[in-house]
Amino acid sequence: MSGDSFPGAVDAVISAIESGTVLTYGEVAVEAGYPGAARAVGHHLQRSGGTLPWWRVVAATGRLVPGHETEHASHLRREGVEVTANRVRMTRSSGRRARRPNT
DNA sequence: TATCTGACGATAG
DNA sequence: CCTATCGCCAGAT
């Protein structure tokens, strides 16, 4: 299936995200098989991610997509994701990631 | 083929 | 809490 190419892998991973689940660009990149390619994931989304649930993909800091905060927050809230001040409630939204614990 | 950009990630201040 | 800088990768020009 489309899981050998970069756009194909990213397309499959994002398309496999369940409702109420919020993954980060870094996670999507790792799941796609390209760890560290978080930027490439975001770039591909804006360019060819029109048919994908891009709103289920947020930054690792919980920040919503710049320029689409309103639309992004609306979709997440509709899916049941907790959004506050253009931020996604990390720690439990998807059951992964716990933000930087402490150095 | 080379260079720049970008819906990122993390650390430092 | 915020802004700034470096490092990462793939796509577009």
PDB file of C-alpha atoms (C1' of nucleotides) in Angstrom:
ATOM      1  CA  MET A   1       0.000   0.000   0.000  1.00  0.00           C
ATOM      2  CA  SER A   2       1.103   3.557   0.005  1.00  0.00           C
ATOM      3  CA  GLY A   3       3.545   3.105   2.819  1.00  0.00           C
ATOM      4  CA  ASP A   4       6.863   3.012   1.075  1.00  0.00           C
ATOM      5  CA  SER A   5       7.130   6.642   0.057  1.00  0.00           C
ATOM      6  CA  PHE A   6       7.311   9.556   2.425  1.00  0.00           C
ATOM      7  CA  PRO A   7       3.986  11.155   1.439  1.00  0.00           C
ATOM      8  CA  GLY A   8       2.450   7.685   1.288  1.00  0.00           C
ATOM      9  CA  ALA A   9       3.570   6.699   4.772  1.00  0.00           C
ATOM     10  CA  VAL A  10       2.527  10.022   6.293  1.00  0.00           C
ATOM     11  CA  ASP A  11      -0.781   9.856   4.461  1.00  0.00           C
ATOM     12  CA  ALA A  12      -1.441   6.365   5.844  1.00  0.00           C
ATOM     13  CA  VAL A  13      -0.449   7.219   9.425  1.00  0.00           C
ATOM     14  CA  ILE A  14      -2.523  10.392   9.632  1.00  0.00           C
ATOM     15  CA  SER A  15      -5.423   8.661   7.954  1.00  0.00           C
ATOM     16  CA  ALA A  16      -5.228   5.954  10.628  1.00  0.00           C
ATOM     17  CA  ILE A  17      -5.614   8.375  13.545  1.00  0.00           C
ATOM     18  CA  GLU A  18      -8.773   7.668  15.515  1.00  0.00           C
ATOM     19  CA  SER A  19     -11.301  10.259  16.657  1.00  0.00           C
ATOM     20  CA  GLY A  20     -10.301  11.994  19.862  1.00  0.00           C
ATOM     21  CA  THR A  21      -6.672  11.057  19.267  1.00  0.00           C
ATOM     22  CA  VAL A  22      -4.080  13.753  18.822  1.00  0.00           C
ATOM     23  CA  LEU A  23      -0.636  12.879  17.558  1.00  0.00           C
ATOM     24  CA  THR A  24       2.322  15.197  17.147  1.00  0.00           C
ATOM     25  CA  TYR A  25       4.293  15.756  13.940  1.00  0.00           C
ATOM     26  CA  GLY A  26       7.243  13.961  15.498  1.00  0.00           C
ATOM     27  CA  GLU A  27       5.087  10.950  16.377  1.00  0.00           C
ATOM     28  CA  VAL A  28       3.610  10.839  12.895  1.00  0.00           C
ATOM     29  CA  ALA A  29       7.108  10.984  11.427  1.00  0.00           C
ATOM     30  CA  VAL A  30       8.229   8.074  13.620  1.00  0.00           C
ATOM     31  CA  GLU A  31       5.102   6.032  12.895  1.00  0.00           C
ATOM     32  CA  ALA A  32       5.629   6.689   9.205  1.00  0.00           C
ATOM     33  CA  GLY A  33       9.167   5.377   9.517  1.00  0.00           C
ATOM     34  CA  TYR A  34      10.993   8.710   9.261  1.00  0.00           C
ATOM     35  CA  PRO A  35      12.082   9.759  12.774  1.00  0.00           C
ATOM     36  CA  GLY A  36      13.193  13.373  12.884  1.00  0.00           C
ATOM     37  CA  ALA A  37      11.237  14.320   9.786  1.00  0.00           C
ATOM     38  CA  ALA A  38       8.602  16.222  11.761  1.00  0.00           C
ATOM     39  CA  ARG A  39       9.102  19.266   9.550  1.00  0.00           C
ATOM     40  CA  ALA A  40       8.676  17.254   6.382  1.00  0.00           C
ATOM     41  CA  VAL A  41       5.399  15.901   7.806  1.00  0.00           C
ATOM     42  CA  GLY A  42       4.002  19.372   8.417  1.00  0.00           C
ATOM     43  CA  HIS A  43       5.202  20.523   5.052  1.00  0.00           C
ATOM     44  CA  HIS A  44       3.575  17.608   3.271  1.00  0.00           C
ATOM     45  CA  LEU A  45       0.322  18.223   5.157  1.00  0.00           C
ATOM     46  CA  GLN A  46      -0.029  21.773   3.980  1.00  0.00           C
ATOM     47  CA  ARG A  47       0.853  20.838   0.427  1.00  0.00           C
ATOM     48  CA  SER A  48      -1.005  17.571  -0.079  1.00  0.00           C
ATOM     49  CA  GLY A  49      -2.861  16.957   3.162  1.00  0.00           C
ATOM     50  CA  GLY A  50      -6.146  18.482   2.077  1.00  0.00           C
ATOM     51  CA  THR A  51      -8.013  15.167   2.314  1.00  0.00           C
ATOM     52  CA  LEU A  52      -6.356  14.055   5.545  1.00  0.00           C
ATOM     53  CA  PRO A  53      -7.462  14.753   9.156  1.00  0.00           C
ATOM     54  CA  TRP A  54      -4.642  17.253   9.617  1.00  0.00           C
ATOM     55  CA  TRP A  55      -6.478  18.722  12.589  1.00  0.00           C
ATOM     56  CA  ARG A  56      -5.628  15.521  14.528  1.00  0.00           C
ATOM     57  CA  VAL A  57      -1.981  16.456  14.148  1.00  0.00           C
ATOM     58  CA  VAL A  58      -0.580  19.067  16.500  1.00  0.00           C
ATOM     59  CA  ALA A  59       2.862  20.308  17.518  1.00  0.00           C
ATOM     60  CA  ALA A  60       4.775  18.480  20.288  1.00  0.00           C
ATOM     61  CA  THR A  61       4.196  21.483  22.543  1.00  0.00           C
ATOM     62  CA  GLY A  62       0.426  21.101  22.140  1.00  0.00           C
ATOM     63  CA  ARG A  63       0.298  24.203  19.968  1.00  0.00           C
ATOM     64  CA  LEU A  64      -2.348  24.247  17.217  1.00  0.00           C
ATOM     65  CA  VAL A  65      -1.529  25.010  13.608  1.00  0.00           C
ATOM     66  CA  PRO A  66      -0.630  28.698  13.121  1.00  0.00           C
ATOM     67  CA  GLY A  67      -3.171  30.398  10.882  1.00  0.00           C
ATOM     68  CA  HIS A  68      -5.770  27.686  11.463  1.00  0.00           C
ATOM     69  CA  GLU A  69      -6.113  27.796  15.240  1.00  0.00           C
ATOM     70  CA  THR A  70      -9.868  28.460  15.071  1.00  0.00           C
ATOM     71  CA  GLU A  71     -10.621  25.768  12.536  1.00  0.00           C
ATOM     72  CA  HIS A  72      -8.192  23.399  14.213  1.00  0.00           C
ATOM     73  CA  ALA A  73      -9.704  23.888  17.670  1.00  0.00           C
ATOM     74  CA  SER A  74     -13.221  23.436  16.288  1.00  0.00           C
ATOM     75  CA  HIS A  75     -12.400  20.051  14.743  1.00  0.00           C
ATOM     76  CA  LEU A  76     -10.606  18.790  17.853  1.00  0.00           C
ATOM     77  CA  ARG A  77     -13.420  19.872  20.141  1.00  0.00           C
ATOM     78  CA  ARG A  78     -15.913  18.166  17.850  1.00  0.00           C
ATOM     79  CA  GLU A  79     -13.900  14.939  18.133  1.00  0.00           C
ATOM     80  CA  GLY A  80     -13.895  15.208  21.912  1.00  0.00           C
ATOM     81  CA  VAL A  81     -10.366  16.538  22.384  1.00  0.00           C
ATOM     82  CA  GLU A  82      -9.852  19.093  25.112  1.00  0.00           C
ATOM     83  CA  VAL A  83      -8.578  22.355  23.678  1.00  0.00           C
ATOM     84  CA  THR A  84      -7.713  25.389  25.768  1.00  0.00           C
ATOM     85  CA  ALA A  85      -6.436  28.715  24.488  1.00  0.00           C
ATOM     86  CA  ASN A  86      -5.326  27.278  21.146  1.00  0.00           C
ATOM     87  CA  ARG A  87      -3.608  24.456  23.035  1.00  0.00           C
ATOM     88  CA  VAL A  88      -4.303  20.739  23.163  1.00  0.00           C
ATOM     89  CA  ARG A  89      -4.526  18.986  26.490  1.00  0.00           C
ATOM     90  CA  MET A  90      -1.475  16.712  26.402  1.00  0.00           C
ATOM     91  CA  THR A  91      -0.798  13.989  28.993  1.00  0.00           C
ATOM     92  CA  ARG A  92      -3.828  11.887  28.127  1.00  0.00           C
ATOM     93  CA  SER A  93      -5.372  13.060  24.855  1.00  0.00           C
ATOM     94  CA  SER A  94      -4.017  10.037  23.028  1.00  0.00           C
ATOM     95  CA  GLY A  95      -2.403   8.121  25.807  1.00  0.00           C
ATOM     96  CA  ARG A  96       1.121   9.011  24.719  1.00  0.00           C
ATOM     97  CA  ARG A  97       3.594  11.780  25.301  1.00  0.00           C
ATOM     98  CA  ALA A  98       3.862  13.482  28.660  1.00  0.00           C
ATOM     99  CA  ARG A  99       5.582  16.707  27.711  1.00  0.00           C
ATOM    100  CA  ARG A 100       9.089  17.364  28.941  1.00  0.00           C
ATOM    101  CA  PRO A 101       9.163  15.908  32.477  1.00  0.00           C
ATOM    102  CA  ASN A 102      12.047  18.019  33.738  1.00  0.00           C
ATOM    103  CA  THR A 103      15.754  18.347  33.146  1.00  0.00           C
TER     104      THR A 103
ATOM    105  C1'  DT B   1      22.251  19.961  -9.383  1.00  0.00           C
ATOM    106  C1'  DA B   2      22.156  23.690  -5.847  1.00  0.00           C
ATOM    107  C1'  DT B   3      19.677  26.632  -2.625  1.00  0.00           C
ATOM    108  C1'  DC B   4      15.730  28.184   0.265  1.00  0.00           C
ATOM    109  C1'  DT B   5      11.887  27.473   2.597  1.00  0.00           C
ATOM    110  C1'  DG B   6       8.796  25.401   6.179  1.00  0.00           C
ATOM    111  C1'  DA B   7       1.563  23.522   9.511  1.00  0.00           C
ATOM    112  C1'  DC B   8       8.716  20.880  13.785  1.00  0.00           C
ATOM    113  C1'  DG B   9      11.582  19.608  18.188  1.00  0.00           C
ATOM    114  C1'  DA B  10      14.366  20.734  21.809  1.00  0.00           C
ATOM    115  C1'  DT B  11      17.334  23.757  24.588  1.00  0.00           C
ATOM    116  C1'  DA B  12      18.680  28.257  26.263  1.00  0.00           C
ATOM    117  C1'  DG B  13      17.619  32.812  27.960  1.00  0.00           C
TER     118       DG B  13
ATOM    119  C1'  DC C   1       4.614  32.253  30.209  1.00  0.00           C
ATOM    120  C1'  DC C   2       7.366  33.987  25.861  1.00  0.00           C
ATOM    121  C1'  DT C   3      11.048  34.627  22.322  1.00  0.00           C
ATOM    122  C1'  DA C   4      15.417  33.220  20.041  1.00  0.00           C
ATOM    123  C1'  DT C   5      18.779  29.721  18.077  1.00  0.00           C
ATOM    124  C1'  DC C   6      20.401  25.211  16.293  1.00  0.00           C
ATOM    125  C1'  DG C   7      19.438  20.740  14.158  1.00  0.00           C
ATOM    126  C1'  DC C   8      16.535  17.696  11.575  1.00  0.00           C
ATOM    127  C1'  DC C   9      14.302  16.195   6.978  1.00  0.00           C
ATOM    128  C1'  DA C  10      11.739  16.405   2.505  1.00  0.00           C
ATOM    129  C1'  DG C  11       9.685  19.319  -1.148  1.00  0.00           C
ATOM    130  C1'  DA C  12       9.624  23.230  -4.341  1.00  0.00           C
ATOM    131  C1'  DT C  13      11.961  26.555  -7.339  1.00  0.00           C
TER     132       DT C  13
END
